[in-house]
Amino acid sequence: MNLSDLYKGCRSYRRFLQDPVPRELLCQMLENARISSSAHNAQSIRYVVVDSKEMVSAMQPLVTFASSLPRELGTPKEGEQPTAFVVVSKTADAGSFCDMDIGLAVDAMVMTAWESGIGSCLLGAINIPEIGRLLSVPEEETIRLVVAFGKPGHKSTLVGPRENGGLKYYLDEAKNYYVPKRSFEDIVRFV
Ligand SMILES: Cc1cc2nc3c(=O)[nH]c(=O)nc-3n(C[C@H](O)[C@H](O)[C@H](O)COP(=O)(O)O)c2cc1C
């Protein structure tokens, strides 16, 4: 698959098959994040990889999936939940550009995963204090994002905005996702 096809398919997945994400792939994802660009080359991001069965289960109630959908549709049930998480935090001395650095590093992780058929979902709606306690994240670090990983258990298709201009993702009867995106012409200007 070429890079543009990879970007097209690398959507947010919220139900997963239960095959584990191989440790080797997790290491490659984090290696690619490690060498990603950062403002002033500060490298202020820290990661906790959660892949043991026990800790993955403990993480599930601390993240919120698909808040645009009714809970019974958007939240993965037992047997559909992610099989690994990466918790992303920044150090106390991180500069004001660190959140951009996090975006780049997370993109490296999710694209590396997707190249091997592992889907992901970025999670900003998270219980930060409880995750910090569970994973013993040092108090001086700030948890910014969790990324869920696993083999996708549904399809996700890009579509145009809805007739009323709405951008909320929606599901069909088989609970496959449809994700409206604004058109190229609406967001890009050449001068
Ligand atoms: C910073 C950030 C935080 C997000 N937080 C959540 C979240 O807490 N729960 C969730 O289910 N999806 C979350 N998402 C996924 C978005 O809902 C998703 O990217 C958007 O609906 C578009 O779908 P797509 O990723 O398939 O293009 C987040 C995405 C980003 C970039």
PDB file of C-alpha atoms and ligand atoms in Angstrom:
ATOM      1  CA  MET A   1       0.000   0.000   0.000  1.00  0.00           C
ATOM      2  CA  ASN A   2       1.340   3.474  -0.798  1.00  0.00           C
ATOM      3  CA  LEU A   3       1.440   6.239   1.800  1.00  0.00           C
ATOM      4  CA  SER A   4      -1.779   7.947   0.620  1.00  0.00           C
ATOM      5  CA  ASP A   5      -3.710   4.653   0.833  1.00  0.00           C
ATOM      6  CA  LEU A   6      -2.301   4.103   4.320  1.00  0.00           C
ATOM      7  CA  TYR A   7      -3.477   7.583   5.392  1.00  0.00           C
ATOM      8  CA  LYS A   8      -6.936   6.923   3.927  1.00  0.00           C
ATOM      9  CA  GLY A   9      -7.345   3.681   5.855  1.00  0.00           C
ATOM     10  CA  CYS A  10      -5.801   4.864   9.113  1.00  0.00           C
ATOM     11  CA  ARG A  11      -9.097   5.876  10.715  1.00  0.00           C
ATOM     12  CA  SER A  12     -10.293   5.755  14.309  1.00  0.00           C
ATOM     13  CA  TYR A  13     -11.266   2.177  15.176  1.00  0.00           C
ATOM     14  CA  ARG A  14     -13.356   1.516  18.254  1.00  0.00           C
ATOM     15  CA  ARG A  15     -14.067  -2.241  18.184  1.00  0.00           C
ATOM     16  CA  PHE A  16     -11.266  -4.762  17.908  1.00  0.00           C
ATOM     17  CA  LEU A  17     -10.546  -8.452  17.378  1.00  0.00           C
ATOM     18  CA  GLN A  18      -8.777  -9.900  20.381  1.00  0.00           C
ATOM     19  CA  ASP A  19      -5.415 -10.878  18.795  1.00  0.00           C
ATOM     20  CA  PRO A  20      -2.610  -9.274  20.815  1.00  0.00           C
ATOM     21  CA  VAL A  21      -0.491  -6.534  19.246  1.00  0.00           C
ATOM     22  CA  PRO A  22       2.984  -8.151  18.905  1.00  0.00           C
ATOM     23  CA  ARG A  23       5.635  -6.697  21.245  1.00  0.00           C
ATOM     24  CA  GLU A  24       7.986  -6.313  18.280  1.00  0.00           C
ATOM     25  CA  LEU A  25       5.474  -4.069  16.487  1.00  0.00           C
ATOM     26  CA  LEU A  26       4.859  -2.027  19.660  1.00  0.00           C
ATOM     27  CA  CYS A  27       8.624  -1.467  19.892  1.00  0.00           C
ATOM     28  CA  GLN A  28       8.816  -0.381  16.232  1.00  0.00           C
ATOM     29  CA  MET A  29       5.890   2.054  16.758  1.00  0.00           C
ATOM     30  CA  LEU A  30       7.626   3.607  19.753  1.00  0.00           C
ATOM     31  CA  GLU A  31      10.973   3.659  17.960  1.00  0.00           C
ATOM     32  CA  ASN A  32       9.425   5.681  15.120  1.00  0.00           C
ATOM     33  CA  ALA A  33       7.812   8.019  17.674  1.00  0.00           C
ATOM     34  CA  ARG A  34      11.169   8.358  19.481  1.00  0.00           C
ATOM     35  CA  ILE A  35      12.897   9.788  16.418  1.00  0.00           C
ATOM     36  CA  SER A  36      10.040  12.094  15.347  1.00  0.00           C
ATOM     37  CA  SER A  37      10.678  15.844  15.136  1.00  0.00           C
ATOM     38  CA  SER A  38      10.232  18.058  18.181  1.00  0.00           C
ATOM     39  CA  ALA A  39      10.459  21.826  18.685  1.00  0.00           C
ATOM     40  CA  HIS A  40      14.035  22.738  19.726  1.00  0.00           C
ATOM     41  CA  ASN A  41      14.668  18.974  19.558  1.00  0.00           C
ATOM     42  CA  ALA A  42      13.475  19.002  23.187  1.00  0.00           C
ATOM     43  CA  GLN A  43      12.097  15.413  23.196  1.00  0.00           C
ATOM     44  CA  SER A  44       9.862  16.064  26.199  1.00  0.00           C
ATOM     45  CA  ILE A  45       7.406  13.225  25.519  1.00  0.00           C
ATOM     46  CA  ARG A  46       7.275  10.073  27.658  1.00  0.00           C
ATOM     47  CA  TYR A  47       5.339   6.875  26.927  1.00  0.00           C
ATOM     48  CA  VAL A  48       3.886   3.990  28.911  1.00  0.00           C
ATOM     49  CA  VAL A  49       3.053   0.938  26.804  1.00  0.00           C
ATOM     50  CA  VAL A  50       0.236  -1.111  28.322  1.00  0.00           C
ATOM     51  CA  ASP A  51       0.103  -4.609  26.835  1.00  0.00           C
ATOM     52  CA  SER A  52      -0.280  -7.066  29.718  1.00  0.00           C
ATOM     53  CA  LYS A  53      -3.801  -8.572  29.920  1.00  0.00           C
ATOM     54  CA  GLU A  54      -4.237  -7.382  33.508  1.00  0.00           C
ATOM     55  CA  MET A  55      -3.241  -3.755  32.880  1.00  0.00           C
ATOM     56  CA  VAL A  56      -5.122  -3.553  29.561  1.00  0.00           C
ATOM     57  CA  SER A  57      -8.311  -4.628  31.425  1.00  0.00           C
ATOM     58  CA  ALA A  58      -7.652  -2.087  34.164  1.00  0.00           C
ATOM     59  CA  MET A  59      -7.350   0.693  31.551  1.00  0.00           C
ATOM     60  CA  GLN A  60     -10.703   0.006  29.833  1.00  0.00           C
ATOM     61  CA  PRO A  61     -12.968   1.889  32.299  1.00  0.00           C
ATOM     62  CA  LEU A  62     -10.584   4.878  32.322  1.00  0.00           C
ATOM     63  CA  VAL A  63     -11.129   5.852  28.657  1.00  0.00           C
ATOM     64  CA  THR A  64     -14.229   7.083  26.791  1.00  0.00           C
ATOM     65  CA  PHE A  65     -15.001   6.006  23.232  1.00  0.00           C
ATOM     66  CA  ALA A  66     -17.218   7.804  20.721  1.00  0.00           C
ATOM     67  CA  SER A  67     -18.889  10.413  22.890  1.00  0.00           C
ATOM     68  CA  SER A  68     -20.886  11.514  19.774  1.00  0.00           C
ATOM     69  CA  LEU A  69     -22.748   8.184  19.810  1.00  0.00           C
ATOM     70  CA  PRO A  70     -25.085   6.593  22.373  1.00  0.00           C
ATOM     71  CA  ARG A  71     -22.946   4.618  24.839  1.00  0.00           C
ATOM     72  CA  GLU A  72     -24.415   1.243  23.808  1.00  0.00           C
ATOM     73  CA  LEU A  73     -23.253   1.852  20.202  1.00  0.00           C
ATOM     74  CA  GLY A  74     -19.915   3.597  20.695  1.00  0.00           C
ATOM     75  CA  THR A  75     -18.353   1.815  23.670  1.00  0.00           C
ATOM     76  CA  PRO A  76     -16.612  -1.468  22.852  1.00  0.00           C
ATOM     77  CA  LYS A  77     -18.064  -4.397  24.791  1.00  0.00           C
ATOM     78  CA  GLU A  78     -16.124  -7.223  26.451  1.00  0.00           C
ATOM     79  CA  GLY A  79     -14.488  -9.136  23.572  1.00  0.00           C
ATOM     80  CA  GLU A  80     -14.305  -5.991  21.386  1.00  0.00           C
ATOM     81  CA  GLN A  81     -11.966  -3.887  23.499  1.00  0.00           C
ATOM     82  CA  PRO A  82      -8.486  -2.684  22.479  1.00  0.00           C
ATOM     83  CA  THR A  83      -5.657  -5.111  23.205  1.00  0.00           C
ATOM     84  CA  ALA A  84      -2.975  -2.489  23.916  1.00  0.00           C
ATOM     85  CA  PHE A  85      -2.733   1.142  24.949  1.00  0.00           C
ATOM     86  CA  VAL A  86       0.022   3.735  24.823  1.00  0.00           C
ATOM     87  CA  VAL A  87      -0.224   6.531  27.380  1.00  0.00           C
ATOM     88  CA  VAL A  88       1.492   9.733  26.265  1.00  0.00           C
ATOM     89  CA  SER A  89       2.685  12.351  28.735  1.00  0.00           C
ATOM     90  CA  LYS A  90       4.958  15.380  28.730  1.00  0.00           C
ATOM     91  CA  THR A  91       7.694  16.302  31.191  1.00  0.00           C
ATOM     92  CA  ALA A  92       7.404  19.244  33.597  1.00  0.00           C
ATOM     93  CA  ASP A  93       9.829  21.363  31.554  1.00  0.00           C
ATOM     94  CA  ALA A  94       8.007  20.786  28.227  1.00  0.00           C
ATOM     95  CA  GLY A  95       7.705  23.934  26.116  1.00  0.00           C
ATOM     96  CA  SER A  96       4.586  25.420  24.566  1.00  0.00           C
ATOM     97  CA  PHE A  97       5.076  23.473  21.299  1.00  0.00           C
ATOM     98  CA  CYS A  98       5.092  20.071  22.993  1.00  0.00           C
ATOM     99  CA  ASP A  99       1.476  19.284  22.085  1.00  0.00           C
ATOM    100  CA  MET A 100       2.461  19.650  18.408  1.00  0.00           C
ATOM    101  CA  ASP A 101       5.367  17.295  19.025  1.00  0.00           C
ATOM    102  CA  ILE A 102       2.861  14.852  20.532  1.00  0.00           C
ATOM    103  CA  GLY A 103       0.742  15.058  17.365  1.00  0.00           C
ATOM    104  CA  LEU A 104       3.743  14.130  15.209  1.00  0.00           C
ATOM    105  CA  ALA A 105       4.877  11.317  17.501  1.00  0.00           C
ATOM    106  CA  VAL A 106       1.389   9.847  17.739  1.00  0.00           C
ATOM    107  CA  ASP A 107       1.021   9.979  13.955  1.00  0.00           C
ATOM    108  CA  ALA A 108       4.277   8.014  13.648  1.00  0.00           C
ATOM    109  CA  MET A 109       2.902   5.410  16.072  1.00  0.00           C
ATOM    110  CA  VAL A 110      -0.513   4.965  14.500  1.00  0.00           C
ATOM    111  CA  MET A 111       0.834   4.855  10.931  1.00  0.00           C
ATOM    112  CA  THR A 112       3.465   2.276  11.868  1.00  0.00           C
ATOM    113  CA  ALA A 113       0.737   0.189  13.490  1.00  0.00           C
ATOM    114  CA  TRP A 114      -1.590   0.565  10.511  1.00  0.00           C
ATOM    115  CA  GLU A 115       1.117  -0.509   8.038  1.00  0.00           C
ATOM    116  CA  SER A 116       0.911  -3.884   9.855  1.00  0.00           C
ATOM    117  CA  GLY A 117      -2.914  -3.928   9.939  1.00  0.00           C
ATOM    118  CA  ILE A 118      -3.263  -2.712  13.527  1.00  0.00           C
ATOM    119  CA  GLY A 119      -5.899  -0.017  13.999  1.00  0.00           C
ATOM    120  CA  SER A 120      -5.974   2.692  16.624  1.00  0.00           C
ATOM    121  CA  CYS A 121      -8.085   5.332  18.299  1.00  0.00           C
ATOM    122  CA  LEU A 122      -6.717   8.505  19.868  1.00  0.00           C
ATOM    123  CA  LEU A 123      -8.368   9.121  23.231  1.00  0.00           C
ATOM    124  CA  GLY A 124      -8.459  12.548  24.831  1.00  0.00           C
ATOM    125  CA  ALA A 125     -11.494  11.789  27.004  1.00  0.00           C
ATOM    126  CA  ILE A 126      -9.603   9.951  29.732  1.00  0.00           C
ATOM    127  CA  ASN A 127      -9.483   9.723  33.516  1.00  0.00           C
ATOM    128  CA  ILE A 128      -6.063  11.340  33.967  1.00  0.00           C
ATOM    129  CA  PRO A 129      -5.672  11.000  37.769  1.00  0.00           C
ATOM    130  CA  GLU A 130      -6.703   7.317  37.790  1.00  0.00           C
ATOM    131  CA  ILE A 131      -4.473   6.455  34.798  1.00  0.00           C
ATOM    132  CA  GLY A 132      -1.570   8.250  36.493  1.00  0.00           C
ATOM    133  CA  ARG A 133      -2.116   6.231  39.675  1.00  0.00           C
ATOM    134  CA  LEU A 134      -2.581   2.902  37.862  1.00  0.00           C
ATOM    135  CA  LEU A 135       0.611   3.265  35.821  1.00  0.00           C
ATOM    136  CA  SER A 136       2.688   5.148  38.413  1.00  0.00           C
ATOM    137  CA  VAL A 137       3.241   8.058  36.020  1.00  0.00           C
ATOM    138  CA  PRO A 138       5.591  10.479  37.834  1.00  0.00           C
ATOM    139  CA  GLU A 139       3.666  13.393  39.392  1.00  0.00           C
ATOM    140  CA  GLU A 140       5.731  15.970  37.500  1.00  0.00           C
ATOM    141  CA  GLU A 141       4.609  14.557  34.134  1.00  0.00           C
ATOM    142  CA  THR A 142       1.296  15.583  32.530  1.00  0.00           C
ATOM    143  CA  ILE A 143      -0.704  12.886  30.761  1.00  0.00           C
ATOM    144  CA  ARG A 144      -2.016  14.345  27.472  1.00  0.00           C
ATOM    145  CA  LEU A 145      -3.381  11.447  25.433  1.00  0.00           C
ATOM    146  CA  VAL A 146      -4.032   7.715  25.363  1.00  0.00           C
ATOM    147  CA  VAL A 147      -3.911   5.720  22.131  1.00  0.00           C
ATOM    148  CA  ALA A 148      -5.828   2.436  21.908  1.00  0.00           C
ATOM    149  CA  PHE A 149      -4.598  -0.287  19.546  1.00  0.00           C
ATOM    150  CA  GLY A 150      -5.885  -3.588  18.145  1.00  0.00           C
ATOM    151  CA  LYS A 151      -6.895  -5.406  14.982  1.00  0.00           C
ATOM    152  CA  PRO A 152      -9.997  -3.581  13.653  1.00  0.00           C
ATOM    153  CA  GLY A 153     -13.355  -5.266  14.230  1.00  0.00           C
ATOM    154  CA  HIS A 154     -15.295  -2.939  11.908  1.00  0.00           C
ATOM    155  CA  LYS A 155     -14.925  -0.912   8.736  1.00  0.00           C
ATOM    156  CA  SER A 156     -14.647   2.860   8.562  1.00  0.00           C
ATOM    157  CA  THR A 157     -15.429   4.828   5.389  1.00  0.00           C
ATOM    158  CA  LEU A 158     -14.746   8.449   4.559  1.00  0.00           C
ATOM    159  CA  VAL A 159     -17.748  10.392   3.229  1.00  0.00           C
ATOM    160  CA  GLY A 160     -18.624  14.027   2.526  1.00  0.00           C
ATOM    161  CA  PRO A 161     -20.414  16.229   5.068  1.00  0.00           C
ATOM    162  CA  ARG A 162     -24.101  15.386   5.608  1.00  0.00           C
ATOM    163  CA  GLU A 163     -26.805  17.370   3.781  1.00  0.00           C
ATOM    164  CA  ASN A 164     -27.194  19.680   6.774  1.00  0.00           C
ATOM    165  CA  GLY A 165     -23.407  20.153   6.836  1.00  0.00           C
ATOM    166  CA  GLY A 166     -23.074  17.909   9.914  1.00  0.00           C
ATOM    167  CA  LEU A 167     -19.653  16.379  10.602  1.00  0.00           C
ATOM    168  CA  LYS A 168     -20.557  13.830  13.295  1.00  0.00           C
ATOM    169  CA  TYR A 169     -19.515  10.274  12.467  1.00  0.00           C
ATOM    170  CA  TYR A 170     -22.335   7.744  12.255  1.00  0.00           C
ATOM    171  CA  LEU A 171     -22.899   3.990  11.975  1.00  0.00           C
ATOM    172  CA  ASP A 172     -24.860   1.679   9.649  1.00  0.00           C
ATOM    173  CA  GLU A 173     -26.896  -1.350  10.831  1.00  0.00           C
ATOM    174  CA  ALA A 174     -23.714  -3.468  10.926  1.00  0.00           C
ATOM    175  CA  LYS A 175     -22.145  -0.810  13.176  1.00  0.00           C
ATOM    176  CA  ASN A 176     -19.557   0.171  10.557  1.00  0.00           C
ATOM    177  CA  TYR A 177     -18.412   3.785  10.837  1.00  0.00           C
ATOM    178  CA  TYR A 178     -18.880   6.606   8.314  1.00  0.00           C
ATOM    179  CA  VAL A 179     -16.703   9.658   8.864  1.00  0.00           C
ATOM    180  CA  PRO A 180     -17.672  12.935   7.134  1.00  0.00           C
ATOM    181  CA  LYS A 181     -14.758  15.086   5.991  1.00  0.00           C
ATOM    182  CA  ARG A 182     -14.911  18.636   4.629  1.00  0.00           C
ATOM    183  CA  SER A 183     -14.024  18.908   0.941  1.00  0.00           C
ATOM    184  CA  PHE A 184     -10.527  19.812  -0.261  1.00  0.00           C
ATOM    185  CA  GLU A 185     -11.889  23.050  -1.803  1.00  0.00           C
ATOM    186  CA  ASP A 186     -13.481  24.056   1.496  1.00  0.00           C
ATOM    187  CA  ILE A 187     -10.250  23.960   3.449  1.00  0.00           C
ATOM    188  CA  VAL A 188      -7.385  24.594   1.015  1.00  0.00           C
ATOM    189  CA  ARG A 189      -6.525  27.845  -0.765  1.00  0.00           C
ATOM    190  CA  PHE A 190      -3.746  28.275  -3.314  1.00  0.00           C
ATOM    191  CA  VAL A 191      -2.536  31.818  -3.887  1.00  0.00           C
TER     192      VAL A 191
HETATM  193  C1  LIG B   1      -6.758  14.837  19.986  1.00  0.00           C
HETATM  194  C2  LIG B   1      -7.834  13.808  19.695  1.00  0.00           C
HETATM  195  C3  LIG B   1      -8.589  13.296  20.744  1.00  0.00           C
HETATM  196  C4  LIG B   1      -9.567  12.323  20.491  1.00  0.00           C
HETATM  197  N1  LIG B   1     -10.256  11.787  21.555  1.00  0.00           N
HETATM  198  C5  LIG B   1     -11.152  10.790  21.325  1.00  0.00           C
HETATM  199  C6  LIG B   1     -11.795  10.150  22.417  1.00  0.00           C
HETATM  200  O1  LIG B   1     -11.610  10.487  23.586  1.00  0.00           O
HETATM  201  N2  LIG B   1     -12.637   9.118  22.144  1.00  0.00           N
HETATM  202  C7  LIG B   1     -12.863   8.689  20.850  1.00  0.00           C
HETATM  203  O2  LIG B   1     -13.608   7.726  20.673  1.00  0.00           O
HETATM  204  N3  LIG B   1     -12.272   9.284  19.792  1.00  0.00           N
HETATM  205  C8  LIG B   1     -11.420  10.321  19.995  1.00  0.00           C
HETATM  206  N4  LIG B   1     -10.765  10.911  18.950  1.00  0.00           N
HETATM  207  C9  LIG B   1     -11.021  10.415  17.584  1.00  0.00           C
HETATM  208  C10 LIG B   1     -11.884  11.417  16.780  1.00  0.00           C
HETATM  209  O3  LIG B   1     -13.219  11.305  17.199  1.00  0.00           O
HETATM  210  C11 LIG B   1     -11.743  11.039  15.281  1.00  0.00           C
HETATM  211  O4  LIG B   1     -10.422  11.356  14.878  1.00  0.00           O
HETATM  212  C12 LIG B   1     -12.722  11.810  14.394  1.00  0.00           C
HETATM  213  O5  LIG B   1     -14.045  11.438  14.700  1.00  0.00           O
HETATM  214  C13 LIG B   1     -12.476  11.551  12.918  1.00  0.00           C
HETATM  215  O6  LIG B   1     -12.455  10.180  12.648  1.00  0.00           O
HETATM  216  P1  LIG B   1     -11.197   9.517  11.923  1.00  0.00           P
HETATM  217  O7  LIG B   1     -10.060   9.537  12.935  1.00  0.00           O
HETATM  218  O8  LIG B   1     -11.622   8.135  11.586  1.00  0.00           O
HETATM  219  O9  LIG B   1     -10.888  10.371  10.748  1.00  0.00           O
HETATM  220  C14 LIG B   1      -9.806  11.874  19.160  1.00  0.00           C
HETATM  221  C15 LIG B   1      -9.043  12.411  18.108  1.00  0.00           C
HETATM  222  C16 LIG B   1      -8.069  13.357  18.360  1.00  0.00           C
HETATM  223  C17 LIG B   1      -7.258  13.890  17.203  1.00  0.00           C
END
